[in-house]
Amino acid sequence: MKQVKITLDKAYKVAKVDDRLFGSFIEHLGRAVYGGIYQPGHPTADKYGYRQDVVQLVRELQVPLIRYPGGNFVSNFFWEDSVGPVDKRPARLDLAWRSLEPNTFGLEEFYHWTKQVNAQIMMAVNLGTRGVADACNLLEYCNHPGGSKYSDLRRSHGVENPYNIKLWCLGNEMDGSWQLGSKTMDEYGRISQEAGKAMKLIDPSIELVSCGSSYREMPTFPQWEATTLEHNYDYVDYLSLHTYYGNAAMDSNDYLAKSDDMDDFIRTVVSVCDYVKAKKRSKKQINLSFDEWNVWFHASKEDADTTENHPWQKAPHLLEDHYTFEDALMVGLMMITLLKHADRVKIACLAQLVNVIAPIMTEENGIAWRQTIFYPFYHASCYGRGTVLQLAIDSPKHETSGHGSITDVEAVAVWNEEAEEVTVFAVNRNLEEDLPLTMDLRSFEGYELIGKTELVSDDLQTVNSAAGEKVHPRQADDAKAEGGQLETVLRKASWNVIRLGRK
Ligand code: AHR
C-alpha cells in the first residue's frame, strides 16, 4: 500500500524564518486601496476612513510587512502628489492600469493604516519614468529628521517625526515591456547602482531590493540577474523574484506541480547571486526578496476589457480573482516552498492583500470576507515562525502532463524553540488517493499532538464568497502520536497543519 514517511529531527536546521516571509502587498490598483482598505462612509470605517472589518482580517493574517505603492503603478508614480493637504492633491492618470488616481489616499494615510495592522512598510521608488533624484527626495521626505528641503516639507505637512522606512525597492519589474520606463539590464544595473549609492548616503541604515526578472520565463532570465547585480552589488541587499501561477489549462494535476518550478526558480537565483559574489571576490551575500507571489489568472479577460474599453475609472474592479479550493492548495505549496528556502529567502510578499488577487475581499456596501487562499497563508503566518527543519520525506510519486513524475506530498516543518512547538505543513497533491503518513519524531521526545487541521473539499473548483465560506479549515481527529511516532492520513488533495508541543 502507498504511504508517506517523514523523519523530523531538530538537529537538521535549515535556518530561522525571517518574519518578513509573511509579508504582503498593497498597490494603487483596482479596489485595493479605494473600496478596500480605505472607504470613508462604510459602516465599519473609522474616522480616518479605514474599514475596520478589513483591518480585523489583516490583523488575523499577522502580516509584518506590506509593499507599497506598486507594482507597475510605481513606475509612473509622482509621490509629491500623494502627500500634504488632501484637498490640494491632484488627480492623476495612472498609466499602468489606465485608471484615475485621485490621490486622496497617500503615504501619510498608508503609514497610519499600517500602524493599525501592526506592519512595517516596504516602499518602492519610481525608477521607470523618474530616477535617482526623485528616489533621494522621497527618502529624504520619509527618513530625514528635519532641516532640509524635503524633511521640512514633511514637517510642514504636520508629520514631525520621520517615517523611518527601512526597506526600499529600487523600482519594479524593470525588464518588462509593459513597465513604464522599462530598461535594458545595463540601463537598470546603472540606474539602480546610482540610486542605491545615493540613497545609502542619505540613510545608511536602509536596506535595498534590486529588481530581478519579472518571472522565470522572461527571455533575459537569468542574465538579467547576473548583469544587474554586477553593477549594483555593493549597494543592494536583496534581489527580487516574482511568480504567479494559474490553471488556465484546467489540468489540476499539472497545476499543483508548479511549485516545483518555484523551487527551481529560487535555486537558480541563489546560484546567480553566488556567482556574482564569487566573481566580485565579495564577502557580502545577497539574499532573496520574493516580493510578489500568488495565483493569478481568473480575472484576466474582464481586466483587459476594463483597461482597454473603459479606462480612467476610479478604483475599477481589476484583478479580482475568485479563488478556488485548488488555488488554496497551490498557495499552500508555494508557502511550503518559500519556507524550505528560509536560509536565502528573507522577504516574501503575498501579492496582494485586499480585493486585487487577494486573500481578503470586500463588498462595497457589505462585509469583508476570506477567500480560500486566506487559510494556508494564515496557518503559515501563525505557526510558521521559528526554525525550519530539513525533513527526510519518503513520498510516493505520480505522473503529470508537463512536469513528469512528481512527489505526492510536499511538506516542511517549523520548530518554535521558545514555545516548544513544532508544526508540520503538508500538502497531498495526489488528487486520487488518501495517503497514510508515519512521522518519526525521534528527537522530539516529550512532545505530544496539539492538533491536526485540514483543508479539504470534494470539489477542487469550490469558491468562497460573501455569502459564506464553503472552504474552511476543520480539526481532524485522525492523528495520534505515541512512542516517538505520529500516525495520520493525508487526504487526497488536502492542506494539513500538524502541531506538536511539549507536554
Ligand atoms: O501584482 C500585480 C502586478 O503584477 C504588479 O503590479 C506587477 O509588479 C506584476 O506584474
GROMACS .gro file of C-alpha atoms in nm, residues 60-503:
model
  444
   60GLU     CA    1  -0.568   3.788   1.168
   61LEU     CA    2  -0.310   3.722   0.898
   62GLN     CA    3  -0.035   3.879   1.114
   63VAL     CA    4   0.134   4.042   0.816
   64PRO     CA    5   0.452   4.211   0.940
   65LEU     CA    6   0.548   4.392   0.618
   66ILE     CA    7   0.350   4.549   0.333
   67ARG     CA    8   0.498   4.654  -0.001
   68TYR     CA    9   0.366   4.987  -0.135
   69PRO     CA   10   0.258   5.167  -0.360
   70GLY     CA   11   0.333   4.927  -0.651
   71GLY     CA   12   0.385   4.722  -0.857
   72ASN     CA   13   0.350   4.858  -1.205
   73PHE     CA   14   0.183   5.166  -1.057
   74VAL     CA   15   0.510   5.287  -0.905
   75SER     CA   16   0.685   5.323  -1.240
   76ASN     CA   17   0.496   5.644  -1.317
   77PHE     CA   18   0.426   5.747  -0.956
   78PHE     CA   19   0.469   6.110  -0.859
   79TRP     CA   20   0.494   6.084  -0.484
   80GLU     CA   21   0.466   6.459  -0.426
   81ASP     CA   22   0.105   6.440  -0.547
   82SER     CA   23   0.018   6.194  -0.270
   83VAL     CA   24   0.135   6.398   0.032
   84GLY     CA   25   0.027   6.717   0.205
   85PRO     CA   26  -0.322   6.862   0.239
   86VAL     CA   27  -0.567   6.622   0.075
   87ASP     CA   28  -0.774   6.897  -0.089
   88LYS     CA   29  -0.465   7.025  -0.271
   89ARG     CA   30  -0.363   6.688  -0.414
   90PRO     CA   31  -0.420   6.650  -0.789
   91ALA     CA   32  -0.586   6.352  -0.952
   92ARG     CA   33  -0.354   6.179  -1.199
   93LEU     CA   34  -0.387   5.932  -1.483
   94ASP     CA   35  -0.240   5.602  -1.371
   95LEU     CA   36  -0.096   5.471  -1.695
   96ALA     CA   37  -0.007   5.126  -1.558
   97TRP     CA   38  -0.370   5.028  -1.501
   98ARG     CA   39  -0.533   5.303  -1.710
   99SER     CA   40  -0.729   5.419  -1.406
  100LEU     CA   41  -0.782   5.753  -1.236
  101GLU     CA   42  -0.571   5.801  -0.922
  102PRO     CA   43  -0.743   6.062  -0.701
  103ASN     CA   44  -0.451   6.078  -0.453
  104THR     CA   45  -0.691   6.119  -0.162
  105PHE     CA   46  -0.503   5.830  -0.002
  106GLY     CA   47  -0.125   5.863   0.006
  107LEU     CA   48   0.184   5.793   0.207
  108GLU     CA   49   0.061   5.957   0.527
  109GLU     CA   50  -0.269   5.766   0.517
  110PHE     CA   51  -0.094   5.440   0.437
  111TYR     CA   52   0.155   5.487   0.720
  112HIS     CA   53  -0.125   5.533   0.973
  113TRP     CA   54  -0.313   5.236   0.835
  114THR     CA   55  -0.004   5.013   0.874
  115LYS     CA   56   0.007   5.116   1.241
  116GLN     CA   57  -0.345   4.977   1.281
  117VAL     CA   58  -0.244   4.642   1.133
  118ASN     CA   59   0.100   4.630   1.304
  119ALA     CA   60   0.301   4.617   0.982
  120GLN     CA   61   0.614   4.787   0.851
  121ILE     CA   62   0.627   4.949   0.507
  122MET     CA   63   0.836   4.819   0.218
  123MET     CA   64   0.846   5.128  -0.004
  124ALA     CA   65   0.915   5.131  -0.376
  125VAL     CA   66   1.069   5.417  -0.574
  126ASN     CA   67   0.996   5.509  -0.935
  127LEU     CA   68   1.296   5.415  -1.147
  128GLY     CA   69   1.080   5.394  -1.458
  129THR     CA   70   0.974   5.744  -1.563
  130ARG     CA   71   1.180   5.913  -1.289
  131GLY     CA   72   1.519   5.843  -1.140
  132VAL     CA   73   1.792   5.896  -0.880
  133ALA     CA   74   1.700   6.248  -0.768
  134ASP     CA   75   1.335   6.159  -0.718
  135ALA     CA   76   1.423   5.848  -0.519
  136CYS     CA   77   1.653   6.058  -0.298
  137ASN     CA   78   1.387   6.325  -0.246
  138LEU     CA   79   1.130   6.069  -0.135
  139LEU     CA   80   1.375   5.903   0.102
  140GLU     CA   81   1.469   6.243   0.246
  141TYR     CA   82   1.098   6.321   0.290
  142CYS     CA   83   1.041   5.991   0.469
  143ASN     CA   84   1.350   5.937   0.681
  144HIS     CA   85   1.544   6.260   0.740
  145PRO     CA   86   1.461   6.420   1.077
  146GLY     CA   87   1.445   6.783   0.955
  147GLY     CA   88   1.637   7.092   0.847
  148SER     CA   89   1.640   7.007   0.474
  149LYS     CA   90   1.401   7.081   0.187
  150TYR     CA   91   1.206   6.753   0.181
  151SER     CA   92   1.223   6.668   0.551
  152ASP     CA   93   1.088   7.017   0.622
  153LEU     CA   94   0.820   6.966   0.359
  154ARG     CA   95   0.709   6.660   0.557
  155ARG     CA   96   0.711   6.860   0.878
  156SER     CA   97   0.509   7.134   0.710
  157HIS     CA   98   0.256   6.859   0.636
  158GLY     CA   99   0.222   6.806   1.010
  159VAL     CA  100   0.442   6.496   1.030
  160GLU     CA  101   0.716   6.591   1.276
  161ASN     CA  102   0.880   6.253   1.317
  162PRO     CA  103   1.032   6.070   1.022
  163TYR     CA  104   0.851   5.763   0.895
  164ASN     CA  105   1.180   5.574   0.917
  165ILE     CA  106   1.106   5.327   0.641
  166LYS     CA  107   1.383   5.070   0.643
  167LEU     CA  108   1.321   4.861   0.332
  168TRP     CA  109   1.313   5.004  -0.022
  169CYS     CA  110   1.254   4.852  -0.367
  170LEU     CA  111   1.459   5.004  -0.646
  171GLY     CA  112   1.176   5.013  -0.900
  172ASN     CA  113   0.952   4.730  -1.013
  173GLU     CA  114   0.982   4.468  -1.289
  174MET     CA  115   1.209   4.691  -1.493
  175ASP     CA  116   1.274   4.417  -1.751
  176GLY     CA  117   0.907   4.401  -1.855
  177SER     CA  118   0.797   4.557  -2.184
  178TRP     CA  119   0.470   4.653  -2.008
  179GLN     CA  120   0.658   4.856  -1.748
  180LEU     CA  121   0.659   5.234  -1.789
  181GLY     CA  122   1.021   5.332  -1.842
  182SER     CA  123   1.135   4.971  -1.879
  183LYS     CA  124   1.509   4.924  -1.906
  184THR     CA  125   1.774   4.702  -2.057
  185MET     CA  126   1.977   4.515  -1.799
  186ASP     CA  127   2.270   4.755  -1.827
  187GLU     CA  128   2.043   5.057  -1.802
  188TYR     CA  129   1.874   4.916  -1.491
  189GLY     CA  130   2.205   4.799  -1.344
  190ARG     CA  131   2.345   5.150  -1.371
  191ILE     CA  132   2.040   5.345  -1.251
  192SER     CA  133   1.987   5.113  -0.954
  193GLN     CA  134   2.357   5.134  -0.869
  194GLU     CA  135   2.345   5.514  -0.867
  195ALA     CA  136   2.011   5.530  -0.685
  196GLY     CA  137   2.135   5.279  -0.428
  197LYS     CA  138   2.460   5.468  -0.374
  198ALA     CA  139   2.280   5.800  -0.323
  199MET     CA  140   2.004   5.657  -0.104
  200LYS     CA  141   2.252   5.491   0.130
  201LEU     CA  142   2.434   5.825   0.163
  202ILE     CA  143   2.108   5.978   0.287
  203ASP     CA  144   2.027   5.691   0.523
  204PRO     CA  145   2.289   5.415   0.561
  205SER     CA  146   2.051   5.214   0.781
  206ILE     CA  147   1.813   5.127   0.497
  207GLU     CA  148   1.809   4.800   0.303
  208LEU     CA  149   1.759   4.790  -0.074
  209VAL     CA  150   1.599   4.541  -0.308
  210SER     CA  151   1.721   4.516  -0.667
  211CYS     CA  152   1.468   4.414  -0.935
  212GLY     CA  153   1.515   4.064  -1.063
  213SER     CA  154   1.332   3.927  -1.365
  214SER     CA  155   0.955   3.969  -1.373
  215TYR     CA  156   0.922   3.594  -1.391
  216ARG     CA  157   1.134   3.291  -1.473
  217GLU     CA  158   1.019   3.265  -1.836
  218MET     CA  159   1.142   3.615  -1.926
  219PRO     CA  160   1.382   3.581  -2.220
  220THR     CA  161   1.655   3.769  -2.031
  221PHE     CA  162   1.637   3.545  -1.721
  222PRO     CA  163   1.889   3.476  -1.560
  223GLN     CA  164   2.132   3.702  -1.745
  224TRP     CA  165   1.931   3.998  -1.612
  225GLU     CA  166   2.011   3.895  -1.253
  226ALA     CA  167   2.382   3.848  -1.327
  227THR     CA  168   2.430   4.172  -1.521
  228THR     CA  169   2.228   4.399  -1.293
  229LEU     CA  170   2.398   4.261  -0.982
  230GLU     CA  171   2.739   4.314  -1.138
  231HIS     CA  172   2.650   4.683  -1.149
  232ASN     CA  173   2.474   4.735  -0.817
  233TYR     CA  174   2.616   4.458  -0.593
  234ASP     CA  175   2.783   4.691  -0.342
  235TYR     CA  176   2.467   4.888  -0.275
  236VAL     CA  177   2.184   4.635  -0.265
  237ASP     CA  178   2.090   4.374  -0.008
  238TYR     CA  179   1.823   4.163  -0.177
  239LEU     CA  180   1.729   4.054  -0.526
  240SER     CA  181   1.359   4.030  -0.608
  241LEU     CA  182   1.166   3.740  -0.761
  242HIS     CA  183   0.804   3.746  -0.881
  243THR     CA  184   0.585   3.449  -0.973
  244TYR     CA  185   0.217   3.392  -1.038
  245TYR     CA  186   0.073   3.055  -1.130
  246GLY     CA  187  -0.262   2.958  -1.275
  247ASN     CA  188  -0.463   2.671  -1.409
  248ALA     CA  189  -0.594   2.819  -1.734
  249ALA     CA  190  -0.544   2.477  -1.896
  250MET     CA  191  -0.776   2.319  -1.634
  251ASP     CA  192  -0.519   2.046  -1.569
  252SER     CA  193  -0.523   2.038  -1.189
  253ASN     CA  194  -0.273   1.758  -1.164
  254ASP     CA  195  -0.013   1.956  -1.353
  255TYR     CA  196  -0.115   2.286  -1.191
  256LEU     CA  197  -0.014   2.159  -0.848
  257ALA     CA  198   0.326   2.056  -0.984
  258LYS     CA  199   0.413   2.419  -1.049
  259SER     CA  200   0.551   2.475  -0.701
  260ASP     CA  201   0.843   2.261  -0.823
  261ASP     CA  202   0.910   2.537  -1.079
  262MET     CA  203   0.915   2.790  -0.796
  263ASP     CA  204   1.168   2.575  -0.611
  264ASP     CA  205   1.386   2.560  -0.919
  265PHE     CA  206   1.349   2.936  -0.974
  266ILE     CA  207   1.473   3.007  -0.621
  267ARG     CA  208   1.768   2.769  -0.657
  268THR     CA  209   1.872   2.931  -0.985
  269VAL     CA  210   1.853   3.285  -0.847
  270VAL     CA  211   2.056   3.183  -0.541
  271SER     CA  212   2.319   3.041  -0.779
  272VAL     CA  213   2.333   3.363  -0.979
  273CYS     CA  214   2.374   3.572  -0.663
  274ASP     CA  215   2.657   3.348  -0.551
  275TYR     CA  216   2.815   3.350  -0.897
  276VAL     CA  217   2.833   3.731  -0.889
  277LYS     CA  218   2.961   3.718  -0.531
  278ALA     CA  219   3.243   3.486  -0.642
  279LYS     CA  220   3.319   3.695  -0.949
  280LYS     CA  221   3.348   4.005  -0.735
  281ARG     CA  222   3.554   3.826  -0.465
  282SER     CA  223   3.295   3.970  -0.229
  283LYS     CA  224   3.224   3.865   0.127
  284LYS     CA  225   2.872   4.004   0.106
  285GLN     CA  226   2.580   3.767   0.044
  286ILE     CA  227   2.274   3.883  -0.148
  287ASN     CA  228   1.952   3.727  -0.017
  288LEU     CA  229   1.619   3.696  -0.192
  289SER     CA  230   1.302   3.901  -0.167
  290PHE     CA  231   1.016   3.706  -0.325
  291ASP     CA  232   0.809   4.021  -0.321
  292GLU     CA  233   0.525   3.909  -0.548
  293TRP     CA  234   0.386   3.556  -0.535
  294ASN     CA  235   0.040   3.412  -0.570
  295VAL     CA  236  -0.211   3.254  -0.806
  296TRP     CA  237  -0.334   3.495  -1.077
  297PHE     CA  238  -0.530   3.402  -1.387
  298HIS     CA  239  -0.906   3.403  -1.323
  299ALA     CA  240  -0.995   3.765  -1.399
  300SER     CA  241  -0.768   3.833  -1.699
  301LYS     CA  242  -1.035   3.872  -1.970
  302GLU     CA  243  -1.253   4.113  -1.769
  303ASP     CA  244  -0.941   4.313  -1.679
  304ALA     CA  245  -0.839   4.355  -2.042
  305ASP     CA  246  -1.188   4.481  -2.124
  306THR     CA  247  -1.177   4.736  -1.840
  307THR     CA  248  -0.835   4.878  -1.919
  308GLU     CA  249  -0.886   4.878  -2.298
  309ASN     CA  250  -1.251   4.977  -2.335
  310HIS     CA  251  -1.342   5.152  -2.010
  311PRO     CA  252  -1.029   5.337  -1.894
  312TRP     CA  253  -0.983   5.615  -1.638
  313GLN     CA  254  -1.229   5.486  -1.380
  314LYS     CA  255  -1.158   5.546  -1.014
  315ALA     CA  256  -1.099   5.211  -0.839
  316PRO     CA  257  -1.233   4.982  -1.111
  317HIS     CA  258  -1.281   4.611  -1.047
  318LEU     CA  259  -0.941   4.483  -1.159
  319LEU     CA  260  -0.756   4.156  -1.088
  320GLU     CA  261  -1.043   4.035  -0.870
  321ASP     CA  262  -0.962   3.668  -0.892
  322HIS     CA  263  -1.211   3.449  -0.708
  323TYR     CA  264  -1.003   3.166  -0.576
  324THR     CA  265  -1.094   2.801  -0.584
  325PHE     CA  266  -1.009   2.526  -0.339
  326GLU     CA  267  -0.726   2.405  -0.563
  327ASP     CA  268  -0.581   2.759  -0.561
  328ALA     CA  269  -0.561   2.730  -0.183
  329LEU     CA  270  -0.361   2.408  -0.225
  330MET     CA  271  -0.133   2.591  -0.468
  331VAL     CA  272  -0.079   2.878  -0.225
  332GLY     CA  273  -0.003   2.621   0.046
  333LEU     CA  274   0.254   2.456  -0.181
  334MET     CA  275   0.413   2.792  -0.261
  335MET     CA  276   0.427   2.879   0.109
  336ILE     CA  277   0.598   2.546   0.182
  337THR     CA  278   0.849   2.620  -0.094
  338LEU     CA  279   0.931   2.962   0.049
  339LEU     CA  280   0.976   2.820   0.398
  340LYS     CA  281   1.207   2.546   0.269
  341HIS     CA  282   1.436   2.820   0.138
  342ALA     CA  283   1.433   3.025   0.459
  343ASP     CA  284   1.813   3.029   0.452
  344ARG     CA  285   1.810   3.261   0.148
  345VAL     CA  286   1.454   3.391   0.106
  346LYS     CA  287   1.425   3.654   0.378
  347ILE     CA  288   1.133   3.858   0.245
  348ALA     CA  289   0.820   3.743   0.064
  349CYS     CA  290   0.501   3.932  -0.020
  350LEU     CA  291   0.177   3.754  -0.097
  351ALA     CA  292   0.051   3.967  -0.386
  352GLN     CA  293  -0.175   4.119  -0.300
  353LEU     CA  294  -0.372   4.172   0.022
  354VAL     CA  295  -0.719   4.318  -0.041
  355ASN     CA  296  -0.951   4.281  -0.346
  356VAL     CA  297  -0.666   4.262  -0.601
  357ILE     CA  298  -0.555   3.895  -0.635
  358ALA     CA  299  -0.611   3.885  -0.265
  359PRO     CA  300  -0.697   3.666   0.034
  360ILE     CA  301  -0.938   3.935   0.159
  361MET     CA  302  -1.232   4.069  -0.044
  362THR     CA  303  -1.477   4.348   0.030
  363GLU     CA  304  -1.834   4.416  -0.070
  364GLU     CA  305  -1.890   4.784  -0.136
  365ASN     CA  306  -2.197   4.803   0.084
  366GLY     CA  307  -2.137   4.488   0.278
  367ILE     CA  308  -1.887   4.269   0.453
  368ALA     CA  309  -1.522   4.177   0.409
  369TRP     CA  310  -1.469   3.804   0.357
  370ARG     CA  311  -1.196   3.541   0.334
  371GLN     CA  312  -1.104   3.375   0.007
  372THR     CA  313  -0.992   3.010   0.003
  373ILE     CA  314  -0.626   3.115  -0.015
  374PHE     CA  315  -0.659   3.304   0.311
  375TYR     CA  316  -0.621   2.985   0.510
  376PRO     CA  317  -0.284   2.834   0.410
  377PHE     CA  318  -0.126   3.178   0.444
  378TYR     CA  319  -0.296   3.232   0.780
  379HIS     CA  320  -0.177   2.895   0.915
  380ALA     CA  321   0.179   2.951   0.795
  381SER     CA  322   0.189   3.302   0.937
  382CYS     CA  323   0.052   3.189   1.275
  383TYR     CA  324   0.253   2.869   1.318
  384GLY     CA  325   0.546   2.909   1.078
  385ARG     CA  326   0.764   3.131   1.298
  386GLY     CA  327   1.075   2.960   1.427
  387THR     CA  328   1.343   2.745   1.269
  388VAL     CA  329   1.283   2.546   0.953
  389LEU     CA  330   1.391   2.185   0.988
  390GLN     CA  331   1.517   1.979   0.697
  391LEU     CA  332   1.276   1.687   0.662
  392ALA     CA  333   1.354   1.347   0.520
  393ILE     CA  334   1.040   1.276   0.313
  394ASP     CA  335   0.980   0.942   0.152
  395SER     CA  336   0.677   1.007  -0.068
  396PRO     CA  337   0.516   0.809  -0.346
  397LYS     CA  338   0.501   0.983  -0.684
  398HIS     CA  339   0.251   1.037  -0.963
  399GLU     CA  340   0.271   1.141  -1.328
  400THR     CA  341   0.179   1.484  -1.463
  401SER     CA  342   0.136   1.614  -1.818
  402GLY     CA  343   0.403   1.884  -1.801
  403HIS     CA  344   0.625   1.808  -1.504
  404GLY     CA  345   0.690   1.434  -1.535
  405SER     CA  346   0.679   1.233  -1.216
  406ILE     CA  347   0.628   1.445  -0.902
  407THR     CA  348   0.601   1.368  -0.530
  408ASP     CA  349   0.252   1.317  -0.391
  409VAL     CA  350   0.340   1.501  -0.073
  410GLU     CA  351   0.527   1.826  -0.017
  411ALA     CA  352   0.595   1.928   0.343
  412VAL     CA  353   0.802   2.149   0.569
  413ALA     CA  354   0.843   2.173   0.946
  414VAL     CA  355   0.900   2.479   1.162
  415TRP     CA  356   1.025   2.441   1.518
  416ASN     CA  357   0.940   2.721   1.758
  417GLU     CA  358   1.208   2.658   2.018
  418GLU     CA  359   1.077   2.918   2.262
  419ALA     CA  360   0.720   2.791   2.265
  420GLU     CA  361   0.847   2.430   2.242
  421GLU     CA  362   0.616   2.360   1.949
  422VAL     CA  363   0.679   2.213   1.610
  423THR     CA  364   0.439   2.246   1.317
  424VAL     CA  365   0.441   2.037   1.000
  425PHE     CA  366   0.270   2.187   0.694
  426ALA     CA  367   0.191   1.927   0.430
  427VAL     CA  368   0.001   1.915   0.100
  428ASN     CA  369  -0.111   1.587  -0.051
  429ARG     CA  370  -0.122   1.686  -0.419
  430ASN     CA  371  -0.229   1.339  -0.525
  431LEU     CA  372  -0.585   1.407  -0.641
  432GLU     CA  373  -0.690   1.041  -0.636
  433GLU     CA  374  -0.558   0.882  -0.319
  434ASP     CA  375  -0.556   0.937   0.056
  435LEU     CA  376  -0.211   0.859   0.193
  436PRO     CA  377  -0.127   0.713   0.534
  437LEU     CA  378   0.153   0.914   0.694
  438THR     CA  379   0.402   0.790   0.953
  439MET     CA  380   0.619   1.055   1.111
  440ASP     CA  381   0.933   0.961   1.303
  441LEU     CA  382   0.958   1.220   1.580
  442ARG     CA  383   1.293   1.092   1.715
  443SER     CA  384   1.446   1.399   1.887
  444PHE     CA  385   1.109   1.542   1.991
  445GLU     CA  386   1.079   1.328   2.299
  446GLY     CA  387   0.815   1.458   2.538
  447TYR     CA  388   0.620   1.630   2.259
  448GLU     CA  389   0.256   1.538   2.211
  449LEU     CA  390  -0.003   1.617   1.949
  450ILE     CA  391  -0.165   1.959   1.988
  451GLY     CA  392  -0.389   1.905   1.689
  452LYS     CA  393  -0.428   1.849   1.320
  453THR     CA  394  -0.611   2.098   1.100
  454GLU     CA  395  -0.700   2.021   0.741
  455LEU     CA  396  -0.845   2.200   0.441
  456VAL     CA  397  -1.034   1.959   0.216
  457SER     CA  398  -1.312   1.978  -0.040
  458ASP     CA  399  -1.493   1.731  -0.260
  459ASP     CA  400  -1.473   1.978  -0.546
  460LEU     CA  401  -1.143   2.137  -0.648
  461GLN     CA  402  -1.329   2.430  -0.802
  462THR     CA  403  -1.525   2.531  -0.490
  463VAL     CA  404  -1.501   2.902  -0.408
  464ASN     CA  405  -1.583   3.117  -0.107
  465SER     CA  406  -1.797   3.429  -0.138
  466ALA     CA  407  -1.963   3.699   0.067
  467ALA     CA  408  -2.249   3.452   0.113
  468GLY     CA  409  -2.030   3.208   0.301
  469GLU     CA  410  -1.708   3.010   0.332
  470LYS     CA  411  -1.751   2.675   0.164
  471VAL     CA  412  -1.377   2.623   0.207
  472HIS     CA  413  -1.294   2.649   0.573
  473PRO     CA  414  -1.036   2.459   0.783
  474ARG     CA  415  -1.154   2.189   1.017
  475GLN     CA  416  -1.000   1.997   1.302
  476ALA     CA  417  -0.922   1.637   1.210
  477ASP     CA  418  -0.924   1.368   1.478
  478ASP     CA  419  -0.738   1.100   1.284
  479ALA     CA  420  -0.388   1.178   1.411
  480LYS     CA  421  -0.220   1.013   1.707
  481ALA     CA  422   0.131   1.048   1.843
  482GLU     CA  423   0.276   0.770   2.058
  483GLY     CA  424   0.619   0.626   2.129
  484GLY     CA  425   0.801   0.880   1.912
  485GLN     CA  426   0.578   0.821   1.610
  486LEU     CA  427   0.286   1.009   1.464
  487GLU     CA  428   0.030   0.834   1.250
  488THR     CA  429  -0.235   1.002   1.040
  489VAL     CA  430  -0.383   1.013   0.692
  490LEU     CA  431  -0.319   1.292   0.443
  491ARG     CA  432  -0.641   1.304   0.249
  492LYS     CA  433  -0.630   1.335  -0.128
  493ALA     CA  434  -0.598   1.700  -0.237
  494SER     CA  435  -0.551   1.840   0.113
  495TRP     CA  436  -0.365   2.108   0.307
  496ASN     CA  437  -0.262   1.984   0.654
  497VAL     CA  438  -0.126   2.156   0.963
  498ILE     CA  439   0.001   1.912   1.227
  499ARG     CA  440   0.107   2.072   1.553
  500LEU     CA  441   0.307   1.915   1.833
  501GLY     CA  442   0.415   2.064   2.164
  502ARG     CA  443   0.595   1.969   2.483
  503LYS     CA  444   0.365   1.811   2.737
   0.00000   0.00000   0.00000
